[in-house]
Coordinates of N, CA and C in Angstrom, one line a residue:
Y1 N -32.4 25.5 22.9 CA -32.6 26.3 21.7 C -33.3 25.3 20.7
P2 N -34.3 25.6 20.1 CA -35.0 26.9 20.0 C -36.1 27.1 21.1
D3 N -36.4 26.1 21.9 CA -37.4 26.2 22.9 C -36.9 27.1 24.1
H4 N -35.6 27.2 24.3 CA -35.1 28.0 25.4 C -34.0 28.9 24.7
S5 N -33.8 30.1 25.3 CA -32.9 31.0 24.7 C -31.5 30.4 24.7
P6 N -30.7 30.7 23.7 CA -29.3 30.3 23.7 C -28.4 31.1 24.7
K7 N -27.3 30.5 25.0 CA -26.3 31.3 25.9 C -25.5 32.0 24.9
V8 N -25.3 33.3 25.2 CA -24.5 34.2 24.3 C -23.3 34.7 25.1
N9 N -22.2 34.6 24.5 CA -20.9 35.1 25.1 C -20.1 36.0 24.1
F10 N -19.4 36.9 24.7 CA -18.4 37.7 23.9 C -17.1 37.2 24.3
N11 N -16.2 37.0 23.3 CA -14.8 36.7 23.5 C -14.0 37.9 23.7
S12 N -14.3 39.0 23.0 CA -13.6 40.3 23.1 C -14.3 41.0 24.2
R13 N -13.5 41.8 25.0 CA -14.1 42.6 26.0 C -15.0 43.7 25.4
I14 N -16.1 43.9 26.1 CA -17.0 45.0 25.7 C -17.7 45.5 26.9
N15 N -18.0 46.7 27.0 CA -18.6 47.3 28.2 C -20.1 47.7 27.8
L16 N -21.0 46.8 28.1 CA -22.4 47.0 27.9 C -23.1 46.5 29.2
P17 N -24.2 47.2 29.5 CA -25.0 46.8 30.7 C -25.5 45.3 30.7
C18 N -25.7 44.8 29.5 CA -26.3 43.4 29.4 C -25.2 42.4 29.4
V19 N -23.9 42.7 29.6 CA -22.8 41.8 29.5 C -22.1 41.7 30.9
D20 N -22.0 40.5 31.4 CA -21.2 40.3 32.6 C -19.8 40.6 32.4
Q21 N -19.2 41.6 33.1 CA -17.9 42.1 32.9 C -16.8 41.1 33.4
R22 N -17.2 40.1 34.1 CA -16.2 39.1 34.5 C -16.1 37.9 33.5
T23 N -17.2 37.6 32.8 CA -17.2 36.4 32.0 C -17.4 36.6 30.5
G24 N -18.0 37.8 30.2 CA -18.4 38.1 28.8 C -19.8 37.5 28.4
T25 N -20.5 36.9 29.4 CA -21.8 36.3 29.1 C -22.8 37.4 29.0
V26 N -23.7 37.3 28.0 CA -24.8 38.2 28.0 C -25.9 37.8 29.0
I27 N -26.3 38.7 29.8 CA -27.2 38.4 30.9 C -28.6 38.4 30.3
P28 N -29.3 37.3 30.3 CA -30.6 37.2 29.6 C -31.6 38.2 30.1
E29 N -31.6 38.4 31.4 CA -32.6 39.3 32.0 C -32.4 40.7 31.5
K30 N -31.2 41.1 31.0 CA -31.0 42.5 30.6 C -31.0 42.7 29.1
L31 N -31.3 41.7 28.4 CA -31.4 41.8 26.9 C -32.8 41.3 26.6
S32 N -33.7 42.2 26.1 CA -35.1 42.0 26.0 C -35.5 40.7 25.2
C33 N -34.8 40.5 24.1 CA -35.1 39.3 23.3 C -34.8 38.0 24.0
L34 N -33.8 38.0 24.9 CA -33.5 36.8 25.6 C -34.4 36.6 26.8
A35 N -34.8 37.8 27.4 CA -35.7 37.7 28.6 C -37.1 37.2 28.2
R36 N -37.5 37.5 27.0 CA -38.9 37.1 26.6 C -38.7 36.2 25.3
W37 N -37.9 35.2 25.4 CA -37.6 34.4 24.3 C -38.8 33.7 23.7
S38 N -38.8 33.6 22.4 CA -39.8 32.8 21.6 C -39.1 32.0 20.6
R39 N -39.6 30.8 20.4 CA -39.0 29.9 19.4 C -39.0 30.4 18.0
T40 N -39.8 31.5 17.8 CA -39.8 32.1 16.4 C -38.6 33.0 16.3
Y41 N -37.8 33.3 17.3 CA -36.7 34.2 17.2 C -35.5 33.4 16.7
S42 N -34.5 34.1 16.2 CA -33.3 33.4 15.6 C -32.1 34.1 16.1
L43 N -30.9 33.6 15.7 CA -29.7 34.3 16.1 C -29.7 35.7 15.6
E44 N -30.3 35.9 14.4 CA -30.3 37.3 13.9 C -31.1 38.2 14.8
T45 N -32.1 37.7 15.5 CA -32.9 38.5 16.4 C -31.9 39.0 17.5
I46 N -31.1 38.1 18.0 CA -30.2 38.4 19.1 C -29.1 39.5 18.6
L47 N -28.6 39.2 17.5 CA -27.6 40.1 16.9 C -28.1 41.5 16.7
V48 N -29.3 41.6 16.2 CA -30.0 42.9 15.9 C -30.2 43.6 17.3
E49 N -30.6 42.9 18.3 CA -30.9 43.5 19.6 C -29.5 43.9 20.2
L50 N -28.5 43.1 20.1 CA -27.2 43.6 20.6 C -26.7 44.8 19.9
R51 N -26.9 44.9 18.6 CA -26.5 46.1 17.9 C -27.3 47.3 18.3
R52 N -28.5 47.1 18.6 CA -29.4 48.2 19.1 C -28.8 48.7 20.5
E53 N -28.4 47.7 21.3 CA -27.8 48.1 22.6 C -26.5 48.9 22.4
M54 N -25.7 48.5 21.5 CA -24.5 49.2 21.2 C -24.7 50.6 20.7
A55 N -25.8 50.8 19.9 CA -26.1 52.1 19.3 C -26.8 53.0 20.3
N56 N -27.3 52.5 21.4 CA -28.1 53.3 22.4 C -27.2 54.4 22.8
P57 N -27.6 55.7 22.7 CA -26.8 56.8 23.1 C -26.1 56.7 24.5
A58 N -26.8 56.2 25.5 CA -26.3 56.0 26.8 C -25.1 55.0 26.8
N59 N -25.2 54.0 26.0 CA -24.2 52.9 25.9 C -23.0 53.4 25.1
R60 N -23.2 54.2 24.1 CA -22.2 54.7 23.2 C -21.1 55.5 24.0
K61 N -21.6 56.1 25.1 CA -20.7 57.0 25.9 C -19.9 56.2 26.9
L62 N -20.2 54.9 27.1 CA -19.4 54.1 28.0 C -18.0 53.9 27.6
P63 N -17.1 54.0 28.5 CA -15.7 53.7 28.2 C -15.5 52.2 27.8
Q64 N -14.8 52.0 26.7 CA -14.6 50.6 26.3 C -13.2 50.1 26.6
P65 N -13.0 48.8 26.8 CA -11.7 48.2 27.0 C -10.8 48.4 25.8
A66 N -9.5 48.3 26.1 CA -8.5 48.4 25.0 C -8.8 47.4 23.9
E67 N -8.6 47.8 22.7 CA -8.9 46.8 21.5 C -8.0 45.6 21.7
G68 N -8.5 44.5 21.4 CA -7.8 43.2 21.5 C -7.8 42.5 22.8
T69 N -8.4 43.1 23.8 CA -8.5 42.4 25.1 C -9.6 41.4 25.1
T70 N -9.5 40.3 25.8 CA -10.5 39.3 25.8 C -10.9 38.9 27.3
F71 N -12.0 38.2 27.3 CA -12.5 37.7 28.6 C -11.7 36.5 29.0

């Protein structure tokens, strides 16, 4: 980082297609800003993209783990 995309992990469990359900790691190939990383991007870019994924109508319908569960 910033020449290569950072590794992004969730500590709290979340059900999103771009998150490995065993480890909580965001899969770079499944999150567009990480897949086409540019050194002009920032952590804000990643957070905005993750928020967009969470707000996606298809993802909003996914069942989520119980609150407080962690990876």
